[in-house]
CSV table of C-alpha atoms in Angstrom, one decimal:
chain,number,residue,atom,x,y,z
A,14,UNK,CA,-146.2,-66.7,-53.8
A,15,UNK,CA,-148.5,-68.3,-56.2
A,16,UNK,CA,-147.1,-66.9,-58.8
A,17,UNK,CA,-143.6,-68.1,-58.2
A,18,UNK,CA,-145.8,-71.6,-58.7
A,19,UNK,CA,-144.5,-73.8,-61.6
A,20,UNK,CA,-147.3,-75.5,-64.0
A,21,UNK,CA,-147.9,-78.4,-63.1
A,22,UNK,CA,-148.5,-77.2,-59.7
A,23,UNK,CA,-150.8,-74.6,-60.3
A,24,UNK,CA,-152.6,-77.7,-62.2
A,25,UNK,CA,-153.0,-80.4,-59.5
A,26,UNK,CA,-153.4,-77.4,-57.3
A,27,UNK,CA,-156.5,-76.0,-58.8
A,28,UNK,CA,-157.6,-79.8,-60.0
A,29,UNK,CA,-157.5,-80.6,-55.8
A,30,UNK,CA,-159.4,-77.6,-55.2
A,31,UNK,CA,-162.2,-78.3,-57.7
A,32,UNK,CA,-162.2,-81.9,-56.9
A,33,UNK,CA,-162.4,-80.5,-52.9
A,34,UNK,CA,-165.4,-79.1,-53.5
A,35,UNK,CA,-167.1,-81.2,-55.8
A,36,UNK,CA,-166.9,-83.4,-52.7
A,37,UNK,CA,-168.0,-81.3,-50.3
A,38,UNK,CA,-171.3,-80.5,-52.7
A,39,UNK,CA,-171.8,-85.0,-53.1
A,40,UNK,CA,-171.3,-85.8,-49.4
A,41,UNK,CA,-174.3,-82.9,-48.6
A,42,UNK,CA,-176.4,-83.8,-51.1
A,43,UNK,CA,-175.7,-88.0,-49.9
A,44,UNK,CA,-176.1,-86.4,-45.7
A,45,UNK,CA,-178.9,-84.9,-46.6
A,46,UNK,CA,-180.3,-87.1,-49.0
A,47,UNK,CA,-179.8,-89.9,-45.7
A,48,UNK,CA,-181.3,-87.3,-43.8
A,49,UNK,CA,-184.8,-87.1,-45.5
A,50,UNK,CA,-184.8,-91.2,-45.6
A,51,UNK,CA,-184.5,-91.6,-42.5
A,52,UNK,CA,-187.0,-89.3,-41.4
A,53,UNK,CA,-189.5,-90.3,-44.1
A,54,UNK,CA,-189.2,-93.9,-42.7
A,55,UNK,CA,-189.5,-92.7,-38.9
A,56,UNK,CA,-192.3,-90.5,-40.3
A,57,UNK,CA,-193.8,-94.1,-41.9
A,58,UNK,CA,-193.1,-96.1,-38.8
A,59,UNK,CA,-194.6,-93.3,-36.1
A,60,UNK,CA,-196.9,-91.4,-37.7
A,61,UNK,CA,-198.2,-93.3,-40.2
A,62,UNK,CA,-199.0,-96.2,-39.2
A,63,UNK,CA,-199.7,-94.8,-35.0
A,64,UNK,CA,-202.9,-92.9,-37.1
A,65,UNK,CA,-203.8,-95.9,-39.6
A,66,UNK,CA,-204.3,-97.7,-36.3
A,67,UNK,CA,-205.6,-95.1,-34.5
A,68,UNK,CA,-208.4,-95.0,-37.0
A,69,UNK,CA,-208.7,-98.5,-37.3
A,70,UNK,CA,-209.6,-98.5,-33.6
A,71,UNK,CA,-212.1,-95.8,-34.4
A,72,UNK,CA,-213.7,-98.2,-36.9
A,73,UNK,CA,-213.8,-101.3,-34.8
A,74,UNK,CA,-215.5,-98.7,-32.1
A,75,UNK,CA,-217.8,-98.2,-34.6
A,76,UNK,CA,-218.3,-101.5,-35.9
A,77,UNK,CA,-219.1,-102.3,-32.4
A,78,UNK,CA,-221.5,-100.2,-32.1
A,79,UNK,CA,-223.3,-101.5,-34.9
A,80,UNK,CA,-223.2,-105.4,-34.0
A,81,UNK,CA,-224.8,-103.7,-30.4
A,82,UNK,CA,-227.7,-102.5,-32.7
A,83,UNK,CA,-227.6,-105.3,-34.2
A,84,UNK,CA,-228.6,-107.9,-31.0
A,85,UNK,CA,-231.2,-105.4,-30.0
A,86,UNK,CA,-233.2,-106.3,-33.2
A,87,UNK,CA,-231.9,-109.5,-33.7
A,88,UNK,CA,-235.9,-112.0,-33.5
A,89,UNK,CA,-233.7,-114.9,-32.9
A,90,UNK,CA,-231.5,-116.5,-31.0
A,91,UNK,CA,-229.7,-117.3,-33.8
A,92,UNK,CA,-229.0,-113.8,-34.9
A,93,UNK,CA,-228.2,-113.1,-31.2
A,94,UNK,CA,-225.3,-115.0,-31.3
A,95,UNK,CA,-224.6,-113.9,-35.2
A,96,UNK,CA,-224.8,-110.5,-33.8
A,97,UNK,CA,-222.9,-111.1,-30.8
A,98,UNK,CA,-219.7,-112.9,-32.7
A,99,UNK,CA,-219.2,-109.4,-34.1
A,100,UNK,CA,-219.4,-108.0,-31.7
A,101,UNK,CA,-216.5,-110.4,-29.7
A,102,UNK,CA,-214.3,-109.9,-32.9
A,103,UNK,CA,-214.7,-105.8,-33.7
A,104,UNK,CA,-213.0,-105.8,-29.4
A,105,UNK,CA,-210.2,-107.4,-30.3
A,106,UNK,CA,-209.4,-106.6,-33.1
A,107,UNK,CA,-210.1,-102.7,-31.7
A,108,UNK,CA,-207.7,-104.4,-28.7
A,109,UNK,CA,-204.8,-105.4,-30.8
A,110,UNK,CA,-204.9,-101.9,-32.8
A,111,UNK,CA,-204.5,-99.9,-29.9
A,112,UNK,CA,-201.5,-102.0,-28.7
A,113,UNK,CA,-199.9,-101.6,-32.3
A,114,UNK,CA,-200.9,-98.0,-32.3
A,115,UNK,CA,-199.6,-98.0,-28.7
A,116,UNK,CA,-195.7,-97.6,-28.2
A,117,UNK,CA,-195.6,-94.9,-31.6
A,118,UNK,CA,-197.5,-92.3,-28.9
A,119,UNK,CA,-194.3,-91.1,-27.8
A,120,UNK,CA,-195.3,-87.0,-26.7
A,121,UNK,CA,-197.4,-87.0,-23.3
A,122,UNK,CA,-199.7,-85.9,-24.8
A,123,UNK,CA,-200.2,-88.8,-26.9
A,124,UNK,CA,-199.5,-90.9,-23.2
A,125,UNK,CA,-202.6,-88.9,-21.8
A,126,UNK,CA,-204.7,-89.8,-24.4
A,127,UNK,CA,-204.2,-93.2,-24.6
A,128,UNK,CA,-204.7,-93.4,-21.3
A,129,UNK,CA,-207.7,-91.5,-21.3
A,130,UNK,CA,-208.9,-94.6,-24.2
A,131,UNK,CA,-208.4,-97.2,-21.8
A,132,UNK,CA,-210.5,-96.1,-18.6
A,133,UNK,CA,-213.1,-95.0,-21.2
A,134,UNK,CA,-212.7,-98.5,-23.0
A,135,UNK,CA,-212.7,-100.4,-19.7
A,136,UNK,CA,-216.0,-98.3,-18.9
A,137,UNK,CA,-218.1,-98.8,-22.1
A,138,UNK,CA,-216.8,-102.9,-22.4
A,139,UNK,CA,-217.8,-103.2,-18.3
A,140,UNK,CA,-221.8,-102.2,-19.8
A,141,UNK,CA,-221.4,-105.2,-22.6
A,142,UNK,CA,-222.7,-108.1,-20.8
A,143,UNK,CA,-225.2,-106.3,-19.3
A,144,UNK,CA,-226.5,-105.4,-22.6
A,145,UNK,CA,-226.1,-109.1,-24.8
A,146,UNK,CA,-228.2,-110.6,-21.5
A,147,UNK,CA,-230.6,-108.1,-22.0
A,148,UNK,CA,-230.8,-109.2,-25.9
A,149,UNK,CA,-231.6,-112.2,-24.8
A,150,UNK,CA,-235.4,-111.4,-24.0
A,151,UNK,CA,-236.3,-111.8,-27.2
A,152,UNK,CA,-239.5,-110.5,-25.4
A,153,UNK,CA,-240.9,-106.7,-26.7
A,154,UNK,CA,-240.0,-105.3,-22.9
A,155,UNK,CA,-237.2,-107.0,-23.2
A,156,UNK,CA,-236.1,-105.4,-26.0
A,157,UNK,CA,-237.1,-102.1,-24.8
A,158,UNK,CA,-235.1,-102.3,-22.0
A,159,UNK,CA,-232.2,-103.5,-23.3
A,160,UNK,CA,-232.2,-100.5,-26.2
A,161,UNK,CA,-232.7,-98.2,-23.6
A,162,UNK,CA,-229.7,-99.1,-22.3
A,163,UNK,CA,-228.1,-99.0,-25.7
A,164,UNK,CA,-228.9,-95.5,-26.5
A,165,UNK,CA,-228.5,-94.4,-22.8
A,166,UNK,CA,-225.1,-94.8,-20.9
A,167,UNK,CA,-224.0,-97.2,-23.3
A,168,UNK,CA,-224.0,-94.2,-25.8
A,169,UNK,CA,-222.1,-92.4,-23.3
A,170,UNK,CA,-219.3,-94.5,-23.0
A,171,UNK,CA,-218.8,-94.8,-26.7
A,172,UNK,CA,-219.4,-91.5,-27.7
A,173,UNK,CA,-216.4,-90.7,-25.2
A,174,UNK,CA,-214.2,-92.7,-26.3
A,175,UNK,CA,-214.9,-92.4,-30.4
A,176,UNK,CA,-213.5,-88.8,-29.3
A,177,UNK,CA,-210.0,-89.9,-27.3
A,178,UNK,CA,-210.0,-91.5,-30.5
A,179,UNK,CA,-210.6,-89.1,-33.0
A,180,UNK,CA,-208.1,-86.6,-31.0
A,181,UNK,CA,-205.6,-89.6,-31.2
A,182,UNK,CA,-205.5,-89.1,-35.0
A,183,UNK,CA,-205.8,-85.7,-34.6
A,184,UNK,CA,-202.0,-85.5,-33.1
A,185,UNK,CA,-200.4,-87.7,-34.8
A,186,UNK,CA,-201.8,-85.3,-38.3
A,187,UNK,CA,-200.5,-82.7,-36.8
A,188,UNK,CA,-196.9,-84.4,-36.0
A,189,UNK,CA,-196.8,-86.1,-39.5
A,190,UNK,CA,-198.0,-82.2,-40.6
A,191,UNK,CA,-195.1,-80.5,-39.1
A,192,UNK,CA,-192.4,-83.2,-40.3
A,193,UNK,CA,-193.2,-82.6,-43.8
A,194,UNK,CA,-192.7,-79.2,-43.3
A,195,UNK,CA,-189.4,-79.6,-41.4
A,196,UNK,CA,-188.2,-81.7,-44.1
A,197,UNK,CA,-189.8,-79.6,-46.7
A,198,UNK,CA,-187.5,-76.7,-44.9
A,199,UNK,CA,-184.0,-78.9,-44.7
A,200,UNK,CA,-184.8,-79.4,-48.0
A,201,UNK,CA,-184.9,-76.0,-49.4
A,202,UNK,CA,-182.4,-74.9,-47.1
A,203,UNK,CA,-179.7,-78.4,-48.6
A,204,UNK,CA,-180.7,-77.5,-51.9
A,205,UNK,CA,-180.1,-73.4,-51.3
A,206,UNK,CA,-176.8,-74.8,-50.3
A,207,UNK,CA,-176.2,-77.3,-52.8
A,208,UNK,CA,-177.1,-74.3,-55.2
A,209,UNK,CA,-174.5,-72.2,-53.8
A,210,UNK,CA,-171.4,-74.3,-53.4
A,211,UNK,CA,-172.3,-75.3,-57.5
A,212,UNK,CA,-172.0,-71.6,-57.7
A,213,UNK,CA,-169.1,-71.2,-56.1
A,214,UNK,CA,-167.3,-74.1,-57.2
A,215,UNK,CA,-167.7,-72.8,-61.0
A,216,UNK,CA,-166.4,-69.8,-59.9
A,217,UNK,CA,-163.1,-70.8,-58.0
A,218,UNK,CA,-162.7,-73.1,-62.0
A,219,UNK,CA,-162.9,-70.0,-63.6
A,220,UNK,CA,-160.2,-68.0,-61.1
A,221,UNK,CA,-158.0,-70.9,-61.2
A,222,UNK,CA,-158.5,-71.2,-65.5
A,223,UNK,CA,-157.7,-67.4,-65.5
A,224,UNK,CA,-154.8,-67.9,-63.2
A,225,UNK,CA,-153.3,-71.0,-64.7
A,226,UNK,CA,-153.7,-69.7,-68.6
A,227,UNK,CA,-151.9,-66.5,-67.1
A,228,UNK,CA,-149.1,-68.3,-65.6
A,229,UNK,CA,-148.6,-70.5,-69.4
A,230,UNK,CA,-149.1,-67.1,-71.4
A,231,UNK,CA,-146.1,-65.6,-69.1
A,232,UNK,CA,-144.6,-69.3,-69.5
A,233,UNK,CA,-144.5,-69.2,-73.3
A,234,UNK,CA,-143.7,-65.5,-74.4
A,235,UNK,CA,-147.0,-63.9,-73.2
A,236,UNK,CA,-145.4,-61.0,-71.6
A,237,UNK,CA,-141.5,-61.5,-73.1
A,238,UNK,CA,-139.9,-58.4,-71.1
A,239,UNK,CA,-136.4,-59.9,-70.2
A,240,UNK,CA,-135.5,-61.1,-74.0
A,241,UNK,CA,-137.0,-57.8,-75.5
A,242,UNK,CA,-134.7,-56.0,-72.3
A,243,UNK,CA,-131.2,-58.5,-73.5
A,244,UNK,CA,-132.6,-57.7,-77.3
A,245,UNK,CA,-132.6,-53.8,-77.0
A,246,UNK,CA,-129.1,-54.1,-75.2
A,247,UNK,CA,-127.3,-56.2,-78.0
A,248,UNK,CA,-129.1,-53.3,-80.4
A,249,UNK,CA,-127.1,-50.7,-78.4
A,250,UNK,CA,-123.9,-52.7,-78.3
A,251,UNK,CA,-123.5,-53.8,-75.2
A,252,UNK,CA,-122.4,-57.9,-74.7
A,253,UNK,CA,-122.4,-58.8,-71.5
A,254,UNK,CA,-126.3,-58.2,-70.5
A,255,UNK,CA,-126.8,-60.4,-67.4
A,256,UNK,CA,-130.5,-62.5,-67.9
A,257,UNK,CA,-132.6,-61.9,-64.3
A,258,UNK,CA,-135.5,-64.0,-65.3
A,259,UNK,CA,-139.0,-63.2,-63.0
A,260,UNK,CA,-141.0,-64.0,-60.7
A,261,UNK,CA,-142.7,-67.5,-62.2
A,262,UNK,CA,-140.5,-67.5,-65.6
A,263,UNK,CA,-139.6,-71.1,-65.4
A,264,UNK,CA,-139.3,-73.7,-69.0
A,265,UNK,CA,-139.1,-72.3,-71.8
A,266,UNK,CA,-138.6,-68.6,-71.4
A,267,UNK,CA,-135.3,-69.2,-69.3
A,268,UNK,CA,-134.2,-71.9,-71.8
A,269,UNK,CA,-134.5,-69.5,-74.7
A,270,UNK,CA,-132.8,-66.4,-72.6
A,271,UNK,CA,-130.0,-68.8,-70.9
A,272,UNK,CA,-129.1,-70.5,-74.7
A,273,UNK,CA,-129.3,-67.0,-76.0
A,274,UNK,CA,-127.2,-65.3,-74.2
A,275,UNK,CA,-124.0,-68.5,-74.2
A,276,UNK,CA,-124.7,-67.8,-78.1
A,277,UNK,CA,-123.7,-64.2,-77.2
A,278,UNK,CA,-120.7,-65.4,-75.3
A,279,UNK,CA,-119.2,-67.7,-78.7
A,280,UNK,CA,-120.4,-64.6,-80.6
A,281,UNK,CA,-118.4,-62.7,-78.5
A,282,UNK,CA,-115.1,-65.2,-78.3
A,283,UNK,CA,-115.0,-65.5,-81.9
A,284,UNK,CA,-115.0,-61.7,-82.5
A,285,UNK,CA,-111.7,-61.6,-79.6
A,286,UNK,CA,-110.4,-64.3,-81.5
A,287,UNK,CA,-110.5,-62.5,-84.9
A,288,UNK,CA,-108.9,-59.0,-83.4
A,289,UNK,CA,-106.3,-61.2,-82.3
A,290,UNK,CA,-105.4,-62.9,-85.7
A,291,UNK,CA,-105.4,-59.0,-86.9
A,292,UNK,CA,-103.4,-57.9,-84.6
A,293,UNK,CA,-100.5,-60.5,-85.1
A,294,UNK,CA,-101.4,-60.0,-89.1
A,295,UNK,CA,-100.1,-56.2,-88.7
A,296,UNK,CA,-97.0,-57.6,-86.2
A,297,UNK,CA,-95.8,-59.4,-88.6
A,298,UNK,CA,-96.8,-57.0,-91.6
A,299,UNK,CA,-93.9,-54.7,-89.2
A,300,UNK,CA,-91.5,-57.1,-88.9
A,301,UNK,CA,-91.3,-57.4,-92.4
A,302,UNK,CA,-91.2,-54.0,-93.2
A,303,UNK,CA,-88.0,-53.6,-90.8
A,304,UNK,CA,-86.4,-56.8,-92.7
A,305,UNK,CA,-87.0,-54.8,-96.1
A,306,UNK,CA,-85.6,-52.2,-94.4
A,307,UNK,CA,-82.7,-54.0,-93.7
A,308,UNK,CA,-82.4,-55.4,-97.4
A,309,UNK,CA,-82.6,-51.9,-98.7
A,310,UNK,CA,-80.2,-51.2,-96.4
A,311,UNK,CA,-77.3,-53.5,-97.6
A,312,UNK,CA,-78.5,-53.4,-101.0
A,313,UNK,CA,-77.6,-49.4,-101.1
A,314,UNK,CA,-74.2,-50.3,-98.9
A,315,UNK,CA,-73.3,-52.8,-101.4
A,316,UNK,CA,-74.1,-50.5,-104.7
A,317,UNK,CA,-72.0,-47.9,-103.0
A,318,UNK,CA,-69.6,-51.0,-102.6
A,319,UNK,CA,-69.1,-52.0,-106.1
A,320,UNK,CA,-70.0,-48.8,-107.9
A,321,UNK,CA,-66.4,-48.5,-108.2
A,322,UNK,CA,-66.0,-50.9,-110.9
A,323,UNK,CA,-66.4,-50.2,-114.4
A,324,UNK,CA,-67.3,-52.3,-116.8
A,325,UNK,CA,-67.7,-52.2,-120.7
A,326,UNK,CA,-72.2,-51.4,-121.4
A,327,UNK,CA,-72.6,-51.6,-117.9
A,328,UNK,CA,-75.7,-49.1,-116.5
A,329,UNK,CA,-76.6,-47.5,-113.8
A,330,UNK,CA,-77.7,-49.3,-111.3
A,331,UNK,CA,-81.2,-47.8,-110.3
A,332,UNK,CA,-81.6,-47.1,-106.7
A,333,UNK,CA,-84.3,-49.2,-104.7
A,334,UNK,CA,-87.2,-47.7,-103.2
A,335,UNK,CA,-87.5,-47.3,-100.0
A,336,UNK,CA,-88.5,-49.3,-97.0
A,337,UNK,CA,-91.9,-48.7,-96.1
A,338,UNK,CA,-93.1,-48.1,-100.0
A,339,UNK,CA,-91.4,-51.1,-100.8
A,340,UNK,CA,-93.3,-52.8,-97.7
A,341,UNK,CA,-96.4,-50.8,-99.3
A,342,UNK,CA,-95.9,-52.2,-102.6
A,343,UNK,CA,-95.7,-56.1,-101.2
A,344,UNK,CA,-98.1,-55.8,-99.3
A,345,UNK,CA,-100.5,-54.7,-102.7
């Protein structure tokens, strides 16, 4: 069925096939690039920013602890106020970072860790006013009591919050690593698929080119079976061979065969006409020979009639040639 297609149809089919395969490869590449871009944006927005805010909150917790220790060692009211301001600023930044990180923890484990951070932070902040109040007492006894409070229950609460914030950061790091591995695997599978399709497109192009070249070679005389058969029949003296082109032998070879047949018919017609003219000439010769025979008969009769008259110095009449011999003499 495919061998019956014309050259133009074959070229169009090959072009469309290669174009479709190329479009499929390009579409897969575009889709994969869009998917990887979307995943990269989601990784940045959910994982990296969540990790960043969780670590910033942990840093704020450390700054709060540093400010609390500064309050404990302050020796003047001005130093107490300065370290108290740093402590309040650290608390404000800690809550801002937690609020920024909260919507980026969508898994249950992340929500659970955030809830534990909120409970531990509430207990920790509940003890800070007492620390600040004791820090106002600049006497050695007051400083000792404030230090004992800071190094005891307050430090334990701070360690709990620090552990939960570290767990939040670790959870985001794990999610980021998992998403990077999934993106890497998807990229590798996409590359393998695109390479396979590209090789398939190359093979299809080579196969289609061979198919088209084979068809064009047949049509341009690469396998002229029909003309060879016609020439062989003509050499044997057969001038009425019917040309039956093969399927797919359209175009030049078929037209050449038809023109050759028309030329053979013209030669055959000319030969027939020459045969007819020769036959007519033979008939005319026969008629001329018959007329000569009749004239011979008439001449012989006339000679017999006039032979009874004798004239002086008369010579004998030469007998006439026979009819067929005379006809041959006339033709010669």
